[in-house]
Amino acid sequence: MSGHERAILSVEGLGSLLQAIRQEGYQLVGPTVRDGAIVHAEISGIGDLPAGWTEEQEAGTYRLRRRDDGALFGYSLGPQSWKQLFFVPRMRLFQARRKDGTFVVDAEAPKPPRLALIGARSCDLHAIEVQDRTFLKGQFVDPDYAARREGVFVVAVNCGQAGGTCFCVSMKTGPRVTQWFDLALTELLDGAHRFVVEVGSERGAEVLAKLALQPADEGDCRTADEVVERTASSMGRKFETEGITELLYRNLEHPQWDKGAERCTSCANCTLVCPTCFCASVEDVTDLSGNTAERWRRWDSCFTLDHSYVHGGSVRSATRSRYRQWLVHKVASWIDQFGTSGCVGCGRCITWCPVGIDLTEEVAAIRATDGKKEP
Amino acid sequence: MARRKRPKLAVWKFASCDGCQLSVLDLEDELLDIAGALDIAYFKEATSVEKPGPFDLSLVEGSVTTSHDAERIREVRKQSKALVTIGACATAGGIQALRNFKDVKEFVSVVYASPEYIQTLATSTAIADHVPVDFELRGCPVNKEQLLEVISAFLHGRKPNVASHSVCVECKLRGNVCVMVTGTPCLGPITHAGCGALCPSYQRGCYGCYGPMEAPNTTSLVRAFRQAGSSTVDVVRVLRTFNANAPAFRKESEAQEKGEEESQ
C-alpha cells in the first residue's frame, strides 16, 4: 500500500489496526460515550468506541440517540475537539524556591505520551493546523504544546453524517479528509459493515502493511465517495464568507451586536469548546510561608472581564464589546493575523452555547442589513 | 530571614450557620502553618482565648439581621486593617435573606410563642451594605482552598487569584459535558466560579451557591430555562436560595413574579 490507494478493512480488521498502533507505542485517544455525550478519552480498543450511537444537535441542545445499526463512527462531533490534548487546560509552568538568600527555578520538563487520535474529522484536523500557527509557527514556539503535538498519529474518519450545526462545506474544511492524516477511514454500512481505508503518510502505510488487506474495489471506492458527498450535501448550517472581513469591519456599530449581547451570558462556553481559541491566563501563587512560588497557565476566554483588564479596569467592559471582539476576530481579523479563518465550521459554539446563539445567523443578519446603524 | 511580628487574625460570626468558619478548621493540613504565620487573636469557633484588637485581618462570616449586629460590624471594621467577608451570608445576605421578600413580622408572629421578645431587622443584608469591605470571598460554604489562597495573598501583600467568571469555565477546565445543553437547567453560566464546578461534575445543574458571576445575564439564561419548560415557580425557587438577595438574582426573581401576576 502506498500513495492514495485504498483498501478494505473489516470491523475486526479495525480492531487489529488499533492494536497495531498501540504496539507502536502510541496511546489511543478516541470517541467514547460518557455523561450523555460522545467525548474524546483514552481508549483501549474497538470495544470503547460508541457503537450504535449518534446524536442530535441544534443551537443550545445536544442529545445522544441510538442508531439502528452498529456504526462505530455514526455521529458527527462531540463537545470536545482535540485541543485539550495539546493546549492543556491547566498546567504549571515553573516552580521557584527560596534558597540561600536567593531563589532557584525548577522548570517543568514535559514528557507527554505519544498519542494516536482515533476518529479525527476533517474540520478538527484543520483546527489543529490553525492552532499550530499560533503555538508553533509564530515568533515563539510553545514548548509544552510542541512536545505534546510532536509525532501524533492520526486515524481520521470521513464524516458519514453532518450534525445539525455543522458548516464545514462553507468553510472549505470538510467533510472529506484531505491532509494531516496517517490513515483515513470511511465507514460503509450497506451490506457488510466495513471501512475503506486510505493512506496519508509513510508511517500510516507501515502500520497498515502489518495487516493483510485487500485493495478496495471500484464499487467500494464509489460507495465511500458517495457517503462523503451525501454528508456534504446535508450540512446543518450555511455560512456565507464572501467579503466577510470587510463586511464586519464596516458594521462594527450594527444594531445586531446589541441583539447578540442581549442574549449572550458571557459564560465563555463558545470559546472553550472552539477548537482554535488559544487564550490563556497566567497566575502566580505563593504558599503560606512565602518560600515557594508557582506559575500556572490555564485556559481563559475573551468573554471574561479579566481578559482585557489593564490598570484601572477592563477595556471591554460591556458584553457587546466582548461578543463583537470574539466574533469579528474568529471569522474576520483572524484572517489578517494568521492568513486563515479562525473558524473551521464545526458548529460547537452554536450547539454548546447554553442560550443557543448561532454565529451563522448573527453574521447573516448583519449581511442582510449591511450598513444599518440605528436599531 | 528575621521573623516578623505575626499579623493578628480575627474570625467573626454574624447571622450564619458557621459552615464557613468550619472551612477554616477544615484546612487540617495547613492549620499549624496558619497558626504559625498568624496570631489567632479571636476565633470563637476554635478557641475561647480572646485577645484585644486592633486586628490585621478580620474574616467575617454571616449577614446583618439585627440592629445589634449592625452596630457590632461597625466596631469590627474600626478594629480591622483588612476586612474580608467569607460566604454567601456575608456577601449577599444568605438563605435568611428570603425574609426580604416577605413580611418578617408575620413570620415572627407565627413562629414564636412570645413574639415581643424578638428584636430583628426586616431584612438580612450583606456586610458590604454596612461597612467598606476589602475582599468578598463567595460560596455556601466557601471553598477552603480559595480561603487559603486569600490568607496567603494577604500575608504576602498580593491580589488573591480568585476568578469571578462563570462556573462554565471551571466545567470546561475539568472536561465536563455541559449539563444545560444535554437537558438539565443549570445556573452555571451566570454563577460565580469557585466550587470547581462541583454539581455539574456529577451531572447536576448548578445551584448558584457562589452567587452571580462578574457580568450575569440572568434574564437570558432564565429565558432559556422557560423555553425548556421551567415554570415561574421553578425559576423563582432556583434564584432564591443562598444568594437570593444578590442584586442580579433578586431582580430577576422579582421580575418573574411580577410577570406571573400580570399574566393572571
XYZ file of C-alpha atoms in Angstrom:
639
model
C 0.000 0.000 0.000
C 1.346 3.395 -0.880
C 0.235 6.801 -2.091
C -3.520 7.219 -2.102
C -4.501 3.633 -2.735
C -7.437 2.436 -0.767
C -8.018 -0.893 0.987
C -10.916 -2.635 2.669
C -10.882 -3.097 6.405
C -13.382 -5.259 8.286
C -14.624 -4.325 11.760
C -12.271 -6.969 13.213
C -9.546 -5.524 10.988
C -10.096 -2.100 12.585
C -9.656 -3.739 15.986
C -6.353 -5.233 14.809
C -5.295 -1.879 13.360
C -5.864 -0.122 16.685
C -3.807 -2.774 18.491
C -1.051 -2.457 15.871
C -0.940 1.293 16.506
C -0.759 0.680 20.263
C 2.109 -1.745 19.740
C 3.996 1.065 18.017
C 3.937 2.807 21.406
C 1.004 5.165 20.907
C -1.678 5.864 23.475
C -5.064 5.722 21.749
C -7.422 8.666 22.219
C -10.791 8.287 20.597
C -14.545 8.696 20.852
C -16.425 7.023 23.666
C -19.760 7.562 25.415
C -19.655 9.381 28.763
C -22.208 11.526 30.631
C -24.699 11.758 27.784
C -22.251 12.670 25.036
C -19.541 11.264 22.806
C -16.284 12.523 24.283
C -12.619 12.043 23.428
C -10.834 9.921 26.008
C -8.164 7.258 26.262
C -9.495 4.054 24.713
C -8.045 0.564 24.800
C -9.564 -0.673 21.566
C -12.587 -1.056 19.379
C -14.818 -2.035 22.330
C -14.689 1.517 23.719
C -15.982 3.138 20.515
C -19.583 4.476 20.538
C -21.101 1.522 18.642
C -24.680 2.217 17.613
C -24.740 5.774 18.999
C -25.395 9.042 17.286
C -26.561 12.481 18.393
C -28.963 15.278 17.556
C -27.560 18.787 17.654
C -29.213 22.150 17.377
C -28.410 25.591 18.746
C -28.083 25.088 22.521
C -29.040 21.387 22.506
C -27.266 18.060 22.203
C -28.968 14.697 22.699
C -27.370 11.291 22.426
C -29.520 8.910 20.337
C -29.472 5.216 19.470
C -28.891 4.169 15.872
C -30.486 1.090 14.404
C -27.106 -0.170 13.199
C -23.771 -0.810 14.868
C -21.927 2.136 13.301
C -18.749 2.929 15.212
C -18.403 6.496 13.890
C -22.091 7.177 13.253
C -22.083 10.586 14.939
C -20.849 13.970 13.779
C -18.958 15.803 16.546
C -18.869 15.641 20.328
C -18.383 18.549 22.719
C -14.591 18.381 22.621
C -12.166 18.791 19.771
C -8.583 17.563 20.318
C -7.450 20.918 21.686
C -7.128 19.815 25.328
C -4.537 17.173 24.383
C -2.023 19.711 23.075
C -3.050 23.049 24.595
C -3.788 21.619 28.028
C -6.490 23.291 30.181
C -4.235 23.873 33.179
C -0.520 23.435 33.700
C 2.301 24.546 35.961
C 4.910 26.477 34.005
C 7.539 26.521 36.731
C 8.181 26.441 40.447
C 10.560 28.760 42.330
C 12.105 28.065 45.742
C 13.948 30.342 48.130
C 17.458 29.074 48.732
C 20.473 30.669 50.455
C 19.234 34.234 50.146
C 18.295 33.859 46.508
C 15.946 31.565 44.644
C 16.093 28.639 42.246
C 13.668 27.953 39.430
C 12.575 24.422 38.638
C 11.304 24.345 35.070
C 8.785 21.749 34.017
C 10.142 19.028 31.765
C 7.219 17.769 29.709
C 7.358 14.082 28.824
C 3.955 13.599 27.274
C 2.823 10.238 25.883
C 2.815 9.760 22.116
C -0.795 9.977 21.073
C -2.814 8.420 18.279
C -6.036 10.303 17.516
C -8.745 7.858 16.501
C -11.706 9.171 14.538
C -10.486 12.737 13.901
C -12.700 14.662 11.499
C -11.535 16.982 8.759
C -12.735 20.179 10.481
C -10.869 19.258 13.663
C -7.680 18.460 11.712
C -7.927 21.900 10.105
C -8.350 23.326 13.615
C -5.128 21.640 14.777
C -3.344 23.254 11.854
C -4.845 26.638 12.815
C -3.595 26.234 16.407
C -0.171 25.145 15.131
C 0.126 28.587 13.538
C -0.286 30.141 16.984
C 1.827 27.788 19.092
C 4.458 26.505 16.665
C 4.765 28.768 13.662
C 4.839 32.253 15.143
C 7.771 34.169 16.544
C 7.851 31.927 19.621
C 7.293 28.201 19.981
C 5.311 26.925 22.951
C 7.498 24.098 24.291
C 4.721 22.192 26.028
C 2.417 22.303 23.023
C 5.305 21.311 20.765
C 6.207 18.319 22.940
C 2.625 17.076 23.043
C 1.979 17.713 19.364
C 5.199 16.043 18.179
C 4.695 12.798 16.289
C 0.953 12.483 16.796
C -0.538 9.658 14.741
C -3.881 10.427 13.103
C -6.543 7.931 12.108
C -9.079 10.246 10.518
C -12.681 9.498 9.628
C -14.614 10.907 6.696
C -17.930 12.032 8.133
C -20.843 9.713 7.400
C -23.361 12.286 8.569
C -23.483 16.013 9.134
C -24.504 17.396 12.512
C -27.329 19.878 12.884
C -24.889 22.744 13.448
C -22.117 21.684 11.008
C -20.963 24.017 8.219
C -17.542 22.721 7.141
C -18.600 22.918 3.485
C -18.974 26.700 3.833
C -15.555 26.962 5.499
C -13.932 24.595 2.955
C -12.612 22.401 5.765
C -14.506 19.165 5.082
C -16.198 16.785 5.277
C -13.592 14.859 3.232
C -10.242 14.457 4.962
C -7.596 15.727 2.556
C -4.479 16.366 4.656
C -2.723 15.980 8.038
C -3.610 12.310 8.472
C -1.784 8.996 8.525
C -4.822 6.865 7.754
C -8.355 7.911 6.834
C -11.406 5.688 7.203
C -14.793 5.816 5.539
C -17.363 3.668 7.296
C -19.625 1.640 4.982
C -22.880 0.353 6.411
C -24.514 -1.067 3.286
C -24.212 -4.854 3.352
C -21.217 -5.992 5.381
C -20.077 -3.428 7.975
C -16.630 -2.418 6.701
C -14.277 0.503 6.170
C -12.443 1.875 3.187
C -9.030 2.952 4.437
C -6.812 5.475 2.712
C -3.128 6.005 3.418
C -1.915 9.536 4.037
C 1.699 9.017 5.131
C 4.657 6.636 5.116
C 4.011 5.895 8.744
C 0.382 5.101 8.000
C 1.436 2.741 5.208
C 3.875 0.959 7.527
C 1.254 0.267 10.172
C -1.290 -0.806 7.598
C 1.258 -3.168 5.989
C 1.126 -5.279 9.157
C -2.420 -6.272 8.280
C -3.035 -8.350 5.187
C -5.670 -6.211 3.456
C -7.453 -6.495 0.135
C -7.450 -3.390 -2.065
C -10.838 -1.700 -2.226
C -12.622 -2.401 -5.494
C -14.169 0.282 -7.642
C -17.631 -0.321 -6.162
C -16.443 0.162 -2.564
C -14.493 3.275 -3.524
C -17.576 4.710 -5.207
C -19.747 3.880 -2.183
C -17.202 5.572 0.094
C -17.202 8.695 -2.078
C -20.987 8.754 -2.043
C -21.022 8.639 1.766
C -18.947 11.814 1.918
C -20.915 13.513 -0.857
C -24.140 12.786 0.996
C -22.695 14.321 4.141
C -21.523 17.380 2.218
C -24.995 17.930 0.832
C -26.721 17.708 4.234
C -24.891 20.366 6.277
C -26.967 21.689 9.182
C -25.845 25.264 8.578
C -24.544 27.509 5.794
C -22.169 30.401 6.320
C -21.529 32.962 3.588
C -17.871 34.007 3.821
C -17.671 36.223 0.726
C -16.077 39.551 1.707
C -16.607 38.750 5.393
C -13.679 40.802 6.692
C -14.878 43.997 5.012
C -18.495 43.215 5.902
C -17.772 43.006 9.627
C -15.233 45.848 9.690
C -17.751 48.255 8.179
C -20.533 47.078 10.522
C -18.892 47.433 13.932
C -21.780 49.630 15.094
C -24.530 47.470 13.620
C -27.544 47.048 15.964
C -27.280 43.263 15.602
C -24.386 43.378 18.103
C -26.835 44.705 20.695
C -29.230 41.870 19.965
C -26.431 39.328 20.390
C -25.307 40.967 23.629
C -28.871 40.923 24.941
C -28.784 37.107 24.694
C -25.093 36.428 25.433
C -24.382 35.291 29.003
C -20.596 35.921 28.788
C -20.204 32.394 30.135
C -17.272 31.691 27.752
C -18.528 28.282 26.600
C -18.212 29.150 22.885
C -14.520 29.976 23.228
C -13.748 26.973 25.402
C -15.342 24.467 23.013
C -13.842 26.229 19.980
C -11.034 24.070 18.587
C -8.956 27.110 17.578
C -9.343 29.511 20.546
C -5.982 29.738 22.261
C -6.277 32.281 25.072
C -4.769 31.504 28.442
C -4.301 33.316 31.729
C -1.147 33.107 33.806
C -1.329 33.107 37.609
C 1.416 33.274 40.207
C 0.724 31.612 43.548
C 2.716 31.575 46.777
C 2.371 29.295 49.767
C 1.789 30.494 53.331
C 5.496 30.560 54.163
C 6.406 32.554 51.080
C 9.267 30.157 50.413
C 7.874 28.627 47.247
C 6.016 30.192 44.353
C 4.463 28.628 41.298
C 3.384 29.953 37.941
C 0.317 28.323 36.378
C -1.291 28.708 32.998
C -4.953 27.935 32.405
C -7.480 28.393 29.633
C -9.036 31.818 29.585
C -11.562 33.482 27.336
C -12.105 36.897 25.786
C -15.537 36.773 27.474
C -14.075 37.226 30.976
C -13.522 40.718 32.364
C -10.020 39.786 33.472
C -9.030 39.027 29.886
C -8.915 42.697 28.909
C -8.044 44.031 32.369
C -5.356 46.667 32.385
C -4.539 49.144 35.117
C -7.783 50.856 36.022
C -10.259 48.390 34.596
C -11.351 46.152 31.750
C -11.080 47.521 28.236
C -14.098 45.511 27.085
C -16.441 46.029 30.000
C -19.702 45.547 28.057
C -20.891 42.135 26.877
C -21.473 43.710 23.463
C -17.765 44.591 23.183
C -16.659 41.121 24.209
C -19.119 39.337 21.963
C -18.178 41.511 18.986
C -14.457 41.079 19.681
C -14.795 37.290 19.706
C -16.892 37.006 16.568
C -15.005 39.591 14.497
C -11.681 38.036 15.481
C -12.843 34.489 14.843
C -14.173 34.941 11.326
C -12.540 38.175 10.085
C -9.453 39.690 11.744
C -8.020 36.186 12.285
C -7.524 36.134 8.520
C -5.445 39.339 8.704
C -3.492 37.964 11.642
C -2.854 34.349 10.656
C -3.735 34.108 6.952
C -6.653 31.784 7.630
C -10.081 31.975 9.225
C -10.262 31.099 12.908
C -13.490 29.225 12.172
C -13.463 25.682 10.785
C -17.251 25.256 10.708
C -17.503 22.589 13.413
C -20.552 24.334 14.906
C -19.578 23.641 18.529
C -20.026 27.288 19.542
C -23.640 27.006 18.340
C -24.510 23.656 19.928
C -22.753 24.322 23.240
C -23.995 27.882 23.777
C -26.394 27.498 26.725
C -28.760 30.034 25.174
C -28.244 28.854 21.580
C -26.659 31.885 19.902
C -25.799 30.957 16.301
C -22.899 32.838 14.719
C -24.071 31.922 11.210
C -27.429 33.614 11.921
C -25.774 36.617 13.559
C -23.486 37.285 10.599
C -26.315 36.599 8.123
C -28.450 39.194 9.932
C -25.678 41.777 9.584
C -25.213 40.881 5.929
C -28.942 41.244 5.278
C -28.944 44.785 6.703
C -25.409 45.843 5.768
C -24.645 49.395 6.877
C -27.534 49.692 9.345
C -26.707 51.902 12.318
C -29.880 52.626 14.275
C -31.878 49.891 15.994
C 15.028 35.791 57.430
C 14.263 37.716 60.574
C 10.896 36.697 61.978
C 8.356 39.470 61.584
C 5.711 40.087 64.189
C 2.832 37.799 63.287
C -0.241 39.594 61.930
C -3.311 39.293 64.155
C -6.236 37.332 62.776
C -9.845 37.602 63.965
C -12.738 35.470 62.731
C -16.218 36.921 63.362
C -19.670 35.412 63.230
C -22.877 37.212 62.327
C -26.172 35.578 61.189
C -24.898 32.322 59.713
C -24.609 28.563 60.121
C -20.857 28.531 60.995
C -20.074 26.463 57.898
C -17.588 28.985 56.532
C -15.738 29.199 59.858
C -15.621 25.417 59.786
C -13.959 25.675 56.372
C -11.053 27.368 58.177
C -10.843 24.434 60.608
C -11.254 22.035 57.694
C -7.832 23.194 56.430
C -6.391 20.374 58.507
C -3.048 20.044 56.725
C -2.415 23.792 56.821
C -3.825 24.741 60.233
C -0.485 24.611 62.044
C 1.106 26.723 59.313
C -1.737 29.235 59.563
C -1.348 29.359 63.360
C 2.382 29.817 62.805
C 2.007 32.607 60.288
C -0.847 34.458 62.014
C -1.607 35.253 65.634
C -5.134 33.892 66.076
C -6.492 36.635 68.331
C -10.223 35.982 68.105
C -11.875 32.862 66.697
C -14.704 31.589 68.911
C -15.364 28.542 66.752
C -11.819 27.356 67.516
C -10.727 28.794 70.849
C -12.050 30.597 73.928
C -8.888 32.708 74.047
C -9.677 36.337 73.271
C -7.062 38.979 72.580
C -7.960 42.643 72.150
C -7.861 44.465 68.817
C -6.834 46.040 66.587
C -6.588 43.166 64.109
C -4.589 42.959 60.899
C -7.046 40.647 59.174
C -10.690 40.050 60.022
C -12.632 37.259 58.360
C -16.346 37.940 58.685
C -18.978 35.251 58.358
C -22.715 35.921 58.367
C -25.196 38.635 57.479
C -26.655 41.541 59.415
C -30.160 40.755 60.714
C -30.361 42.727 63.971
C -29.680 46.323 64.961
C -27.180 44.988 67.491
C -25.206 43.310 64.669
C -25.432 46.460 62.558
C -23.600 48.231 65.402
C -21.179 45.375 66.007
C -19.951 45.222 62.390
C -19.036 48.922 62.562
C -16.915 48.184 65.628
C -15.271 45.202 63.859
C -14.487 47.444 60.903
C -12.911 50.063 63.192
C -10.687 47.406 64.753
C -9.614 45.787 61.450
C -6.904 46.825 58.986
C -8.270 44.427 56.355
C -11.800 43.031 56.407
C -12.649 40.035 54.238
C -16.165 38.606 54.121
C -16.480 34.850 53.759
C -19.519 33.111 52.338
C -22.927 33.798 50.850
C -24.416 35.216 54.084
C -21.706 37.841 54.467
C -21.566 38.729 50.764
C -25.261 38.516 49.814
C -27.383 38.081 52.954
C -27.580 34.283 52.809
C -30.613 31.987 52.783
C -32.069 34.071 55.626
C -32.482 36.935 53.139
C -35.625 35.130 51.967
C -37.263 37.306 54.645
C -36.524 40.322 52.426
C -39.269 39.182 50.053
C -41.894 38.792 52.821
C -43.153 40.482 55.984
C -40.815 39.437 58.795
C -43.340 40.457 61.484
C -45.721 37.862 60.164
C -43.028 35.163 60.394
C -42.229 36.170 63.968
C -45.890 36.047 64.994
C -46.311 32.570 63.516
C -43.062 31.032 64.762
C -42.631 32.384 68.301
C -44.887 31.904 71.297
C -43.907 35.327 72.634
C -43.080 37.475 69.603
C -42.488 40.520 71.804
C -39.110 39.024 72.838
C -37.855 39.025 69.248
C -35.930 42.023 68.042
C -34.945 41.698 64.419
C -34.499 43.819 61.325
C -36.899 43.498 58.409
C -34.058 42.409 56.145
C -30.925 40.272 56.083
C -28.150 42.161 54.341
C -24.553 41.739 53.260
C -21.674 43.128 55.313
C -20.766 45.451 52.424
C -24.193 47.106 52.808
C -22.986 48.354 56.206
C -19.213 48.906 56.087
C -16.464 49.012 53.443
C -15.142 45.521 52.671
C -11.664 44.821 51.282
C -12.435 41.482 49.638
C -15.508 39.267 49.316
C -14.983 35.512 49.119
C -18.056 33.784 47.733
C -19.641 30.419 48.308
C -22.023 28.478 50.503
C -19.816 27.445 52.096
C -16.544 28.987 50.883
C -14.027 26.705 49.189
C -11.238 26.048 51.713
C -8.516 26.194 49.039
C -9.743 29.634 47.991
C -9.804 30.672 51.633
C -6.186 29.558 51.994
C -5.330 31.498 48.828
C -6.934 34.662 50.265
C -4.970 34.261 53.531
C -1.707 33.592 51.622
C -2.314 36.583 49.362
C -2.972 38.786 52.415
C 0.241 37.597 54.109
C 2.325 38.413 51.041
C 0.532 41.621 50.095
C -0.661 40.381 46.719
C -4.010 40.094 44.979
C -5.766 36.768 45.558
C -6.170 34.530 42.492
C -9.927 34.207 42.776
C -11.605 34.289 39.385
C -15.007 35.964 39.036
C -16.005 34.399 35.709
C -18.723 31.772 35.262
C -18.775 28.214 36.587
C -18.723 27.148 32.899
C -15.002 27.917 32.720
C -14.376 25.503 35.597
C -16.535 22.870 33.895
C -14.522 23.144 30.705
C -11.203 23.022 32.585
C -12.407 19.714 34.058
C -13.577 18.372 30.705
C -17.205 18.110 31.843
C -20.010 17.644 29.336
C -22.356 20.659 29.610
C -25.451 19.544 31.548
C -27.512 22.529 30.361
C -27.037 21.673 26.673
C -27.739 17.984 27.357
C -31.039 18.842 29.072
C -30.665 19.885 32.735
C -31.299 23.535 33.727
C -28.047 24.865 35.207
C -27.198 28.218 36.805
C -23.532 27.762 35.827
C -23.482 30.364 33.029
C -24.482 33.175 35.422
C -22.823 31.850 38.592
C -19.501 32.931 40.059
C -16.763 30.305 39.852
C -15.036 28.907 42.928
C -16.532 25.487 43.653
C -14.658 23.811 40.794
C -17.990 23.023 39.077
C -18.924 20.540 41.794
C -22.556 19.795 40.841
C -22.143 19.666 37.040
C -19.267 17.225 37.610
C -21.936 14.866 38.964
C -24.406 15.663 36.166
C -26.446 18.053 38.280
C -27.329 21.602 37.346
C -25.501 24.347 39.263
C -27.481 25.712 42.243
C -25.726 29.068 42.279
C -24.047 28.700 45.693
C -21.380 31.259 44.735
C -23.872 33.933 43.651
C -23.841 35.970 40.443
C -20.686 35.981 38.297
C -18.986 39.209 37.185
C -21.375 40.006 34.304
C -24.501 37.924 34.838
C -27.137 37.923 32.102
C -29.773 36.367 34.330
C -32.646 37.365 32.041
C -31.223 35.487 29.066
C -30.493 32.290 30.990
C -33.920 32.330 32.656
C -35.500 32.766 29.214
C -33.667 29.578 28.149
C -34.983 27.782 31.260
C -38.528 28.898 30.439
C -38.170 27.777 26.813
C -37.030 24.368 28.083
C -40.217 24.094 30.172
C -39.417 25.553 33.614
C -42.364 27.263 35.335
C -42.301 30.611 37.157
C -42.233 28.749 40.473
C -39.236 26.693 39.258
C -37.164 29.701 38.234
C -38.085 31.794 41.284
C -37.067 28.898 43.542
C -33.768 28.328 41.799
C -32.898 32.041 42.042
C -33.952 32.287 45.683
C -31.565 30.135 47.608
C -28.314 31.121 49.333
C -27.865 34.243 47.226
C -31.499 35.304 46.900
C -30.680 38.907 47.802
C -27.715 39.275 45.423
C -28.991 42.058 43.113
C -28.739 40.076 39.832
C -30.702 37.154 41.253
C -33.188 39.268 43.250
C -34.061 41.499 40.318
C -34.796 38.550 38.035
C -36.831 36.573 40.588
C -38.942 39.686 41.245
C -39.385 40.276 37.515
C -40.539 36.674 37.075
C -43.087 37.004 39.894
C -44.318 40.298 38.502
C -44.688 38.770 35.045
C -46.711 35.912 36.515
C -49.037 38.302 38.375
C -49.586 40.404 35.285
C -50.415 37.382 33.168
C -53.155 36.344 35.613
